[in-house]
Amino acid sequence: MAKPDKVAAVAEIAESFRTSSATVVTQYTGLSVSQLSQLRRALGTSAKYRVAKNTLVKRAAEDAGVEGLEDLFVGATAIAFVKGEPVDAAKALRDFAKDNNALVIKGGYMDGKPLSVDEIGKIADLDSREVLLSKAAGVFKAKLSQAAALFQAPASQVARLAAALEEKQRDGAGTEAAEAPAES
């Protein structure tokens, strides 16, 4: 018979799987408590880093309908449940793993499919959502400026043509007045 605390832990982990935009499975053997705290601070509010027993995580993943991660739940396992932007969490984990060899990224899960370590690395290499939005806004602004210049061109050409005609008429009227014989 299952113990109530384990049932509650499985339910909590399963709910974390369901509500996360992505998850990253890591091995943390060799990290001190202060290093784990430092990692949690690096992840910020975008992800929750949880150490859990493999048997509980396997059951929770099964309950949540997450498939393809069973092989990753070996050894000392901790999971980053990403609530916000997957790019930010992947960057934080990758950067922390570079500085601390004891943290090993095993794989992950996003959009209904398992992720390899390489795929998590590619996600970490992406620009953040804010940077991508600002780049898109810059492109749109440039295109709108080009369109405005294109729409303004015919009107300015007509204005220049009208000014040239007016000047030609003035010059022509002045020339005719000079050529006309003076009557006395």
N, CA and C of each residue as an Amber inpcrd file, in Angstrom:
protein
   552
   0.8400000  -1.1810000   0.0000000   0.0000000   0.0000000   0.0000000
   0.8820000   1.2400000   0.0000000   0.5230000   2.2140000  -0.8230000
   1.3230000   3.4270000  -0.9740000   1.1640000   4.3370000   0.2300000
   2.2760000   4.9700000   0.5850000   2.2430000   5.9080000   1.6980000
   1.6490000   7.2340000   1.2220000   0.8770000   7.8940000   2.0910000
   0.2250000   9.1430000   1.6830000   1.2000000  10.2300000   1.2500000
   2.3770000  10.3010000   1.8890000   3.3340000  11.3420000   1.5030000
   3.9050000  11.0920000   0.1140000   4.1010000   9.8110000  -0.2470000
   4.5980000   9.4930000  -1.5830000   3.5230000   9.7350000  -2.6360000
   2.2780000   9.4190000  -2.3040000   1.1700000   9.6770000  -3.2240000
   1.0570000  11.1840000  -3.4830000   1.1900000  11.9590000  -2.4310000
   1.1260000  13.4230000  -2.5690000   2.2920000  13.9430000  -3.3940000
   3.4900000  13.3860000  -3.1950000   4.6660000  13.8080000  -3.9510000
   4.4940000  13.4850000  -5.4350000   3.9770000  12.2920000  -5.7390000
   3.7340000  11.9100000  -7.1360000   2.7130000  12.8530000  -7.7710000
   1.6560000  13.1590000  -7.0410000   0.6290000  14.0600000  -7.5630000
   1.2040000  15.4540000  -7.8190000   2.0470000  15.9250000  -6.9180000
   2.6550000  17.2590000  -7.0830000   3.5960000  17.3000000  -8.2880000
   4.4070000  16.2540000  -8.4370000   5.3380000  16.1980000  -9.5790000
   4.5560000  16.0630000 -10.8830000   3.5120000  15.2440000 -10.8910000
   2.6830000  15.0930000 -12.0930000   2.0510000  16.4270000 -12.4770000
   1.5750000  17.1700000 -11.4930000   0.9960000  18.4890000 -11.7670000
   2.0570000  19.4420000 -12.3230000   3.2770000  19.3410000 -11.8150000
   4.3730000  20.1660000 -12.3360000   4.6590000  19.8190000 -13.7900000
   4.6260000  18.5240000 -14.1300000   4.8060000  18.1110000 -15.5260000
   3.7020000  18.7060000 -16.4040000   2.4620000  18.6440000 -15.9340000
   1.3170000  19.1200000 -16.7290000   1.3530000  20.6320000 -16.9540000
   1.7670000  21.3940000 -15.9560000   1.6800000  22.8520000 -16.0340000
   2.9520000  23.5170000 -16.5530000   3.9940000  22.7310000 -16.7850000
   5.2610000  23.3050000 -17.2470000   5.2760000  23.4560000 -18.7620000
   5.9120000  24.5360000 -19.2240000   6.0840000  24.7060000 -20.6690000
   7.2020000  23.7940000 -21.1780000   8.1290000  23.4400000 -20.2930000
   9.2190000  22.5230000 -20.6300000   9.8010000  21.9750000 -19.3340000
  10.5170000  20.8620000 -19.4520000  11.2440000  20.3150000 -18.3090000
  12.6440000  19.9330000 -18.7710000  13.6020000  20.0780000 -17.8570000
  14.9750000  19.6760000 -18.1390000  15.4210000  18.7520000 -17.0100000
  15.8470000  17.5400000 -17.3900000  16.2850000  16.5400000 -16.4230000
  17.8020000  16.6420000 -16.2950000  18.2600000  16.7210000 -15.0440000
  19.6960000  16.8540000 -14.7850000  20.1670000  15.8240000 -13.7690000
  21.4740000  15.6360000 -13.7450000  22.1210000  14.8410000 -12.7030000
  22.9400000  15.8250000 -11.8900000  22.7790000  15.8020000 -10.5870000
  23.4040000  16.8090000  -9.7410000  24.4290000  16.2550000  -8.7770000
  24.8640000  15.0210000  -8.9580000  25.8060000  14.3860000  -8.0360000
  27.0630000  15.2420000  -7.9070000  27.4230000  15.5460000  -6.6680000
  28.6360000  16.3220000  -6.4260000  28.4010000  17.7910000  -6.1690000
  27.1800000  18.2540000  -6.3480000  26.8830000  19.6650000  -6.0710000
  26.5590000  19.8310000  -4.5930000  27.0800000  20.8870000  -4.0240000
  26.7940000  21.1750000  -2.6140000  25.4320000  21.8640000  -2.5040000
  24.9590000  21.9730000  -1.2830000  23.6810000  22.6450000  -1.0400000
  23.7590000  24.1020000  -1.4640000  24.9010000  24.7400000  -1.2210000
  25.0440000  26.1460000  -1.6240000  25.0610000  26.2850000  -3.1440000
  25.6560000  25.3280000  -3.8510000  25.6530000  25.3610000  -5.3120000
  24.2380000  25.1460000  -5.8590000  23.4760000  24.2410000  -5.2250000
  22.0820000  24.0380000  -5.6470000  21.2710000  25.3070000  -5.4170000
  21.5260000  25.9960000  -4.3160000  20.8340000  27.2660000  -4.0460000
  21.2100000  28.3090000  -5.0860000  22.4890000  28.3180000  -5.4510000
  22.9630000  29.2450000  -6.4830000  22.2730000  28.9420000  -7.8220000
  22.1220000  27.6690000  -8.1540000  21.4330000  27.2750000  -9.3920000
  19.9730000  27.7150000  -9.3560000  19.3210000  27.5210000  -8.2290000
  17.9210000  27.9330000  -8.1140000  17.7870000  29.4500000  -8.2910000
  18.7330000  30.2050000  -7.7450000  18.7180000  31.6670000  -7.9350000
  18.9380000  32.0240000  -9.4000000  19.8370000  31.2960000 -10.0680000
  20.1120000  31.5560000 -11.4860000  18.8690000  31.2910000 -12.3410000
  18.0980000  30.2770000 -11.9590000  16.8710000  29.9670000 -12.6980000
  15.7930000  31.0120000 -12.4340000  15.8430000  31.6360000 -11.2780000
  14.8710000  32.6810000 -10.9470000  13.4660000  32.1380000 -10.8480000
  12.5210000  32.9630000 -11.2370000  11.1120000  32.5700000 -11.1430000
  10.6320000  31.8130000 -12.3750000  11.4890000  31.7140000 -13.3810000
  11.0660000  31.0540000 -14.6120000  11.0260000  29.5370000 -14.4990000
  11.7070000  28.9840000 -13.5010000  11.7380000  27.5250000 -13.3670000
  11.8530000  27.1300000 -11.9000000  11.3120000  25.9530000 -11.6230000
  11.3910000  25.3780000 -10.2790000  12.2860000  24.1520000 -10.3810000
  13.3630000  24.1330000  -9.6190000  14.3260000  23.0250000  -9.6580000
  14.0300000  22.0910000  -8.5000000  13.7190000  20.8380000  -8.8170000
  13.2860000  19.9050000  -7.7900000  14.0940000  18.6180000  -7.8550000
  14.6000000  18.2210000  -6.6950000  15.2770000  16.9340000  -6.5410000
  14.2110000  15.9340000  -6.1220000  14.1780000  14.7710000  -6.7870000
  13.1420000  13.7830000  -6.4760000  13.6690000  12.3760000  -6.7140000
  13.0130000  11.4180000  -6.0840000  13.3700000  10.0150000  -6.2790000
  12.9060000   9.5680000  -7.6630000  13.7390000   8.7580000  -8.2910000
  13.4470000   8.3070000  -9.6490000  12.1280000   7.5450000  -9.7540000
  11.8260000   6.6950000  -8.7830000  10.5840000   5.9260000  -8.8530000
   9.3670000   6.8450000  -8.7950000   9.4360000   7.8920000  -7.9750000
   8.3210000   8.8370000  -7.8850000   8.1860000   9.6430000  -9.1790000
   9.3180000  10.0470000  -9.7430000   9.2970000  10.8370000 -10.9790000
   8.7590000   9.9960000 -12.1340000   9.1490000   8.7260000 -12.1840000
   8.6470000   7.8500000 -13.2510000   7.1260000   7.7240000 -13.1760000
   6.6060000   7.5120000 -11.9570000   5.1490000   7.4050000 -11.7970000
   4.4640000   8.7160000 -12.1430000   5.0350000   9.8150000 -11.7160000
   4.4370000  11.1250000 -11.9940000   4.4290000  11.4140000 -13.4900000
   5.5170000  11.0850000 -14.1670000   5.5890000  11.2980000 -15.6160000
   4.5390000  10.4520000 -16.3260000   4.3830000   9.2230000 -15.8740000
   3.3670000   8.3330000 -16.4490000   1.9670000   8.9080000 -16.2220000
   1.7060000   9.3840000 -14.9970000   0.3980000   9.9820000 -14.6830000
   0.1240000  11.2250000 -15.5280000   1.1730000  11.9970000 -15.8220000
   1.0170000  13.2420000 -16.5820000   0.9990000  12.9950000 -18.0930000
   1.2650000  11.7570000 -18.5150000   1.2670000  11.4480000 -19.9440000
   2.5690000  11.8160000 -20.6360000   3.6330000  11.9890000 -19.8670000
   4.9480000  12.3220000 -20.4150000   5.6700000  11.0180000 -20.7360000
   6.0400000  10.8580000 -22.0080000   6.6930000   9.6290000 -22.4420000
   8.0470000   9.9250000 -23.0540000   8.9480000   8.9670000 -22.9420000
  10.2520000   9.0850000 -23.5780000  11.3620000   9.5400000 -22.6480000
  11.0710000   9.7390000 -21.3720000  12.0860000  10.1940000 -20.4200000
  12.5410000   9.1090000 -19.4630000  11.9690000   7.9280000 -19.5550000
  12.2330000   6.8640000 -18.5860000  13.7230000   6.5680000 -18.4350000
  14.4700000   6.6010000 -19.5430000  15.8980000   6.2900000 -19.5080000
  16.7060000   7.3500000 -18.7580000  16.1510000   8.5420000 -18.6180000
  16.8780000   9.6290000 -17.9630000  16.8100000   9.5550000 -16.4430000
  15.8430000   8.8050000 -15.9120000  15.6430000   8.7400000 -14.4710000
  16.5150000   7.6540000 -13.8440000  17.8290000   7.8820000 -13.9130000
  18.8180000   6.9730000 -13.3570000  19.8220000   7.8280000 -12.5880000
  20.2050000   7.3880000 -11.4170000  21.1690000   8.1450000 -10.6210000
  20.4860000   9.2990000  -9.8970000  21.2840000  10.2250000  -9.4130000
  20.7640000  11.3850000  -8.6830000  20.1040000  12.3370000  -9.6770000
  18.7940000  12.3910000  -9.6490000  18.0330000  13.1380000 -10.6440000
  17.3610000  14.3580000 -10.0240000  17.4540000  15.4580000 -10.7540000
  16.7110000  16.6690000 -10.4010000  16.1100000  17.2080000 -11.6870000
  14.9480000  17.8120000 -11.5690000  14.2340000  18.2840000 -12.7430000
  13.9510000  19.7730000 -12.5950000  14.1980000  20.5000000 -13.6780000
  13.8240000  21.9090000 -13.7340000  12.4830000  21.9790000 -14.4660000
  11.4390000  22.3640000 -13.7300000  10.1210000  22.5330000 -14.3270000
  10.0080000  23.9990000 -14.7460000   9.9830000  24.2430000 -16.0400000
  10.0080000  25.6040000 -16.5750000   8.5850000  26.1200000 -16.6950000
   8.3100000  27.2110000 -16.0080000   6.9860000  27.8360000 -16.0570000
   6.9530000  28.9690000 -17.0730000   8.0680000  29.6050000 -17.2680000
   8.1140000  30.7630000 -18.1590000   8.7230000  30.4110000 -19.4990000
   9.7110000  31.1750000 -19.8500000  10.3790000  31.0560000 -21.1410000
  11.4150000  29.9230000 -21.0960000  11.2800000  28.8780000 -21.9310000
  12.2480000  27.7840000 -21.9310000  13.6710000  28.2380000 -22.2610000
  13.7920000  29.2770000 -23.0730000  15.1150000  29.7650000 -23.4750000
  15.8980000  30.2440000 -22.2540000  15.2590000  31.0190000 -21.3970000
  15.9410000  31.5620000 -20.2200000  16.4110000  30.4540000 -19.2850000
  15.5600000  29.4690000 -19.0360000  15.9260000  28.3640000 -18.1470000
  17.0390000  27.5110000 -18.7640000  16.9520000  27.2450000 -20.0630000
  17.9820000  26.4470000 -20.7260000  19.3300000  27.1570000 -20.6710000
  19.3280000  28.4810000 -20.8530000  20.5780000  29.2500000 -20.7600000
  21.1440000  29.1890000 -19.3500000  20.2940000  29.3510000 -18.3510000
  20.7560000  29.3300000 -16.9650000  21.3640000  27.9650000 -16.6280000
  20.7130000  26.8900000 -17.0330000  21.2330000  25.5480000 -16.7600000
  22.5390000  25.2890000 -17.5130000  22.5840000  25.6780000 -18.7780000
  23.7970000  25.4710000 -19.5760000  24.9770000  26.2450000 -18.9860000
  24.7450000  27.5160000 -18.6430000  25.8180000  28.3370000 -18.0870000
  26.2900000  27.7980000 -16.7400000  25.3530000  27.3460000 -15.9170000
  25.7260000  26.7880000 -14.6150000  26.5200000  25.4930000 -14.8100000
  26.1130000  24.6670000 -15.7700000  26.8140000  23.4010000 -16.0370000
  28.2290000  23.6530000 -16.5530000  28.4280000  24.7440000 -17.2950000
  29.7770000  25.0830000 -17.7670000  30.6940000  25.3990000 -16.5900000
  30.1640000  26.1190000 -15.6070000  30.9590000  26.5220000 -14.4470000
  31.0850000  25.4210000 -13.4050000  30.1350000  24.4890000 -13.3860000
  30.1070000  23.4160000 -12.3910000  29.9570000  22.0820000 -13.1060000
  31.0750000  21.3840000 -13.2440000  31.0620000  20.1110000 -13.9850000
  30.1910000  19.0540000 -13.3370000  29.8200000  19.2390000 -12.0780000
  29.0040000  18.2400000 -11.3760000  27.5650000  18.2250000 -11.8900000
  27.1090000  19.3160000 -12.5080000  25.7490000  19.3420000 -13.0670000
  25.8060000  18.8330000 -14.5040000  25.0370000  17.7910000 -14.7650000
  24.9920000  17.1960000 -16.1040000  23.5590000  17.2580000 -16.5980000
  23.3640000  17.8650000 -17.7500000  22.0380000  17.9130000 -18.3660000
  21.8440000  16.6030000 -19.1240000  20.7920000  15.8780000 -18.7800000
  20.5300000  14.5690000 -19.3890000  19.5800000  14.6540000 -20.5740000
  18.6430000  15.5650000 -20.5240000  17.6380000  15.6700000 -21.5720000
  16.4780000  16.4960000 -21.0650000  15.3930000  16.4670000 -21.8030000
  14.2420000  17.2540000 -21.3860000  12.9820000  16.8710000 -22.1300000
  11.9780000  17.7070000 -21.9630000  10.6630000  17.4510000 -22.5600000
   9.9900000  18.7860000 -22.8360000   9.4890000  18.9550000 -24.0640000
   8.7980000  20.1900000 -24.4240000   7.8490000  19.9200000 -25.5910000
   6.7020000  20.5290000 -25.5440000   5.7040000  20.4160000 -26.6170000
   5.3580000  18.9650000 -26.9570000   5.2650000  18.1280000 -25.9290000
   4.8260000  16.7590000 -26.1360000   5.8790000  15.8130000 -26.6530000
   7.1420000  16.2190000 -26.6630000   8.1740000  15.3010000 -27.1380000
   9.4420000  15.4440000 -26.3100000  10.1990000  14.3490000 -26.1980000
  11.4600000  14.3950000 -25.4550000  12.5030000  15.2210000 -26.2050000
  13.4030000  15.8270000 -25.4500000  14.4860000  16.6230000 -26.0260000
  15.8260000  15.9880000 -25.6850000  16.7300000  16.0160000 -26.6490000
  18.0870000  15.5410000 -26.3860000  18.8980000  16.6870000 -25.7750000
  20.0890000  16.3750000 -25.3330000  20.9770000  17.3880000 -24.7670000
  21.3130000  18.4340000 -25.8340000  21.5270000  17.9940000 -27.0750000
  21.8240000  18.9300000 -28.1690000  20.6650000  19.8820000 -28.4240000
  19.4520000  19.3670000 -28.3770000  18.2810000  20.2230000 -28.5910000
  18.1340000  21.2570000 -27.4780000  18.4400000  20.8700000 -26.2600000
  18.3960000  21.8290000 -25.1550000  19.4680000  22.8960000 -25.3600000
  20.6370000  22.4830000 -25.8580000  21.7000000  23.4400000 -26.1840000
  21.2650000  24.4210000 -27.2590000  20.5460000  23.9310000 -28.2610000
  20.0490000  24.8170000 -29.3310000  19.0260000  25.7990000 -28.7800000
  18.1820000  25.3450000 -27.8650000  17.2070000  26.2400000 -27.2370000
  17.9330000  27.3160000 -26.4430000  19.0000000  26.9200000 -25.7470000
  19.7710000  27.8740000 -24.9500000  20.4710000  28.9040000 -25.8380000
  20.7810000  28.5370000 -27.0720000  21.4550000  29.4580000 -27.9890000
  20.5100000  30.4890000 -28.5980000  19.2130000  30.2540000 -28.4960000
  18.2450000  31.1950000 -29.0590000  18.2380000  32.5040000 -28.2770000
  17.8120000  33.5720000 -28.9490000  17.6010000  34.8400000 -28.2610000
  16.3490000  34.7300000 -27.4090000  16.2820000  35.5490000 -26.3840000
  15.1000000  35.5300000 -25.5190000  13.8940000  36.0790000 -26.2760000
  12.7420000  35.8570000 -25.7420000  11.4910000  36.3010000 -26.3690000
  11.5040000  37.8120000 -26.5840000  11.9710000  38.5640000 -25.5810000
  11.9860000  40.0170000 -25.6740000  12.9020000  40.4920000 -26.7990000
  14.0620000  39.8550000 -26.9410000  15.0020000  40.2320000 -27.9990000
  14.3970000  39.9300000 -29.3670000  13.7760000  38.7590000 -29.4960000
  13.1520000  38.4100000 -30.7790000  12.0120000  39.3690000 -31.1270000
  11.2190000  39.7480000 -30.1250000  10.1320000  40.6980000 -30.3730000
  10.6720000  42.0670000 -30.7840000  11.7590000  42.5060000 -30.1560000
  12.3180000  43.8050000 -30.5260000  12.9210000  43.7640000 -31.9230000
  13.5370000  42.6500000 -32.2940000  14.0540000  42.5120000 -33.6610000
  12.9060000  42.5550000 -34.6770000  11.8180000  41.8500000 -34.3620000
  10.6600000  41.8520000 -35.2630000  10.0710000  43.2550000 -35.3770000
   9.9950000  43.9580000 -34.2600000   9.4740000  45.3300000 -34.2830000
  10.3590000  46.2260000 -35.1390000  11.6680000  46.0440000 -35.0610000
  12.5890000  46.8320000 -35.8850000  12.3980000  46.5660000 -37.3660000
  12.1890000  45.3030000 -37.7070000  11.9530000  44.9490000 -39.1140000
  10.6510000  45.5800000 -39.6060000   9.5890000  45.4880000 -38.7780000
   8.3090000  46.0820000 -39.1660000   8.4260000  47.5970000 -39.3210000
   9.1520000  48.2400000 -38.4260000   9.3200000  49.6870000 -38.4900000
  10.0560000  50.0830000 -39.7670000  11.0880000  49.3310000 -40.1120000
  11.8390000  49.6190000 -41.3380000  10.9510000  49.4580000 -42.5670000
  10.1490000  48.4100000 -42.5860000   9.2590000  48.1930000 -43.7390000
   8.1950000  49.2940000 -43.8230000   7.6790000  49.7270000 -42.6770000
   6.6950000  50.8140000 -42.6810000   7.3200000  52.1180000 -43.1630000
   8.5620000  52.3790000 -42.7920000   9.2500000  53.5850000 -43.2600000
   9.4540000  53.5270000 -44.7720000   9.8200000  52.3610000 -45.2640000
   9.9800000  52.2020000 -46.7150000   8.6510000  52.4230000 -47.4270000
   7.5840000  51.8900000 -46.8810000   6.2640000  52.0600000 -47.4920000
   5.8470000  53.5270000 -47.4670000   6.0920000  54.2070000 -46.3580000
   5.7400000  55.6280000 -46.2700000   6.5080000  56.4360000 -47.3050000
   7.7870000  56.1400000 -47.4770000   8.5900000  56.8510000 -48.4810000
   8.0730000  56.5510000 -49.8830000   7.6770000  55.3230000 -50.1190000
   7.1530000  54.9340000 -51.4300000   5.8380000  55.6470000 -51.7260000
   4.9600000  55.7440000 -50.7280000   3.6790000  56.4220000 -50.9230000
   3.8500000  57.9320000 -51.0500000   4.8750000  58.4740000 -50.4270000
   5.1010000  59.9150000 -50.4720000   5.7680000  60.3260000 -51.7790000
   6.5000000  59.4540000 -52.4290000   7.2690000  59.7840000 -53.6270000
   6.4190000  60.4050000 -54.7380000   5.2850000  59.8400000 -55.1250000
   4.5080000  60.4640000 -56.2010000   4.0290000  61.8740000 -55.8370000
   3.6080000  62.0760000 -54.6050000   3.1420000  63.4050000 -54.1980000
   4.2790000  64.4200000 -54.2540000   5.4510000  64.0540000 -53.8260000
   6.5770000  64.9910000 -53.8630000   7.0220000  65.2280000 -55.2960000
   6.9150000  64.2220000 -56.1670000   7.2500000  64.4230000 -57.5760000
   6.2770000  65.4090000 -58.2240000   4.9890000  65.2940000 -57.9000000
   3.9870000  66.2310000 -58.4330000   4.2760000  67.6340000 -57.9290000
   4.6290000  67.7710000 -56.6820000   4.9340000  69.0890000 -56.1210000
   6.1590000  69.6950000 -56.8040000   7.1880000  68.8970000 -57.0420000
   8.3870000  69.4140000 -57.7300000   8.0530000  69.8010000 -59.1700000
   7.2250000  68.9940000 -59.8340000   6.8230000  69.2960000 -61.2040000
   6.0330000  70.5980000 -61.2660000   5.1100000  70.7870000 -60.3300000
   4.3220000  72.0210000 -60.2810000   5.2220000  73.2230000 -60.0250000
   6.1780000  73.0940000 -59.1480000   7.1090000  74.1940000 -58.8640000
   7.9490000  74.5100000 -60.0950000   8.3780000  73.4820000 -60.8270000
   9.1830000  73.7010000 -62.0330000   8.3550000  74.3890000 -63.1080000
   7.0850000  73.9850000 -63.2600000   6.2130000  74.6370000 -64.2500000
   5.9720000  76.0990000 -63.8950000   5.7300000  76.3400000 -62.6320000
   5.4980000  77.7160000 -62.1830000   6.7370000  78.5680000 -62.4420000
   7.8980000  78.0200000 -62.1830000   9.1340000  78.7670000 -62.4030000
   9.3440000  79.0140000 -63.8950000   9.0180000  78.0170000 -64.7060000
   9.1750000  78.1650000 -66.1560000   8.2280000  79.2370000 -66.6800000
   7.0010000  79.2420000 -66.1540000   6.0440000  80.2580000 -66.5960000
   6.5110000  81.6500000 -66.1790000   7.0340000  81.7760000 -64.9730000
   7.5530000  83.0650000 -64.5260000   8.7020000  83.5110000 -65.4100000
   9.6220000  82.6010000 -65.7180000  10.7600000  82.9300000 -66.5730000
  10.2860000  83.2710000 -67.9820000   9.2910000  82.5560000 -68.4590000
   8.7580000  82.8190000 -69.8000000   8.0510000  84.1600000 -69.8500000
   7.3010000  84.5280000 -68.8160000   6.5990000  85.8230000 -68.7770000
   7.6020000  86.9490000 -68.6940000   8.6770000  86.7550000 -67.9730000
   9.7090000  87.7930000 -67.8510000  10.4280000  87.9740000 -69.1690000
  10.6470000  86.8980000 -69.9310000  11.3290000  86.9690000 -71.2180000
  10.4340000  87.6570000 -72.2360000   9.1240000  87.3720000 -72.2240000
   8.1990000  88.0080000 -73.1630000   8.1000000  89.5070000 -72.8940000
   8.1220000  89.9220000 -71.6820000   8.0380000  91.3500000 -71.3390000
   9.3030000  92.0740000 -71.7940000  10.4270000  91.4110000 -71.7500000
  11.6700000  92.0440000 -72.1920000  11.7290000  92.1380000 -73.6990000
  11.1320000  91.2080000 -74.4200000  11.1800000  91.1980000 -75.8720000
  10.1330000  92.1400000 -76.4970000   9.0880000  92.4350000 -75.8240000
   8.0340000  93.2900000 -76.3780000   8.5860000  94.7220000 -76.5790000
   8.3180000  95.3450000 -77.7990000   8.8160000  96.6960000 -78.0570000
   8.0900000  97.7030000 -77.1780000   8.8010000  98.6090000 -76.7790000
   8.2390000  99.6470000 -75.9350000   7.5370000 100.6550000 -76.8230000
   6.3010000 100.9800000 -76.5510000   5.5510000 101.9470000 -77.3470000
   5.6250000 103.2940000 -76.6630000   6.0120000 104.3120000 -77.4230000
   6.0440000 105.6300000 -76.8500000   5.2650000 106.6170000 -77.6490000
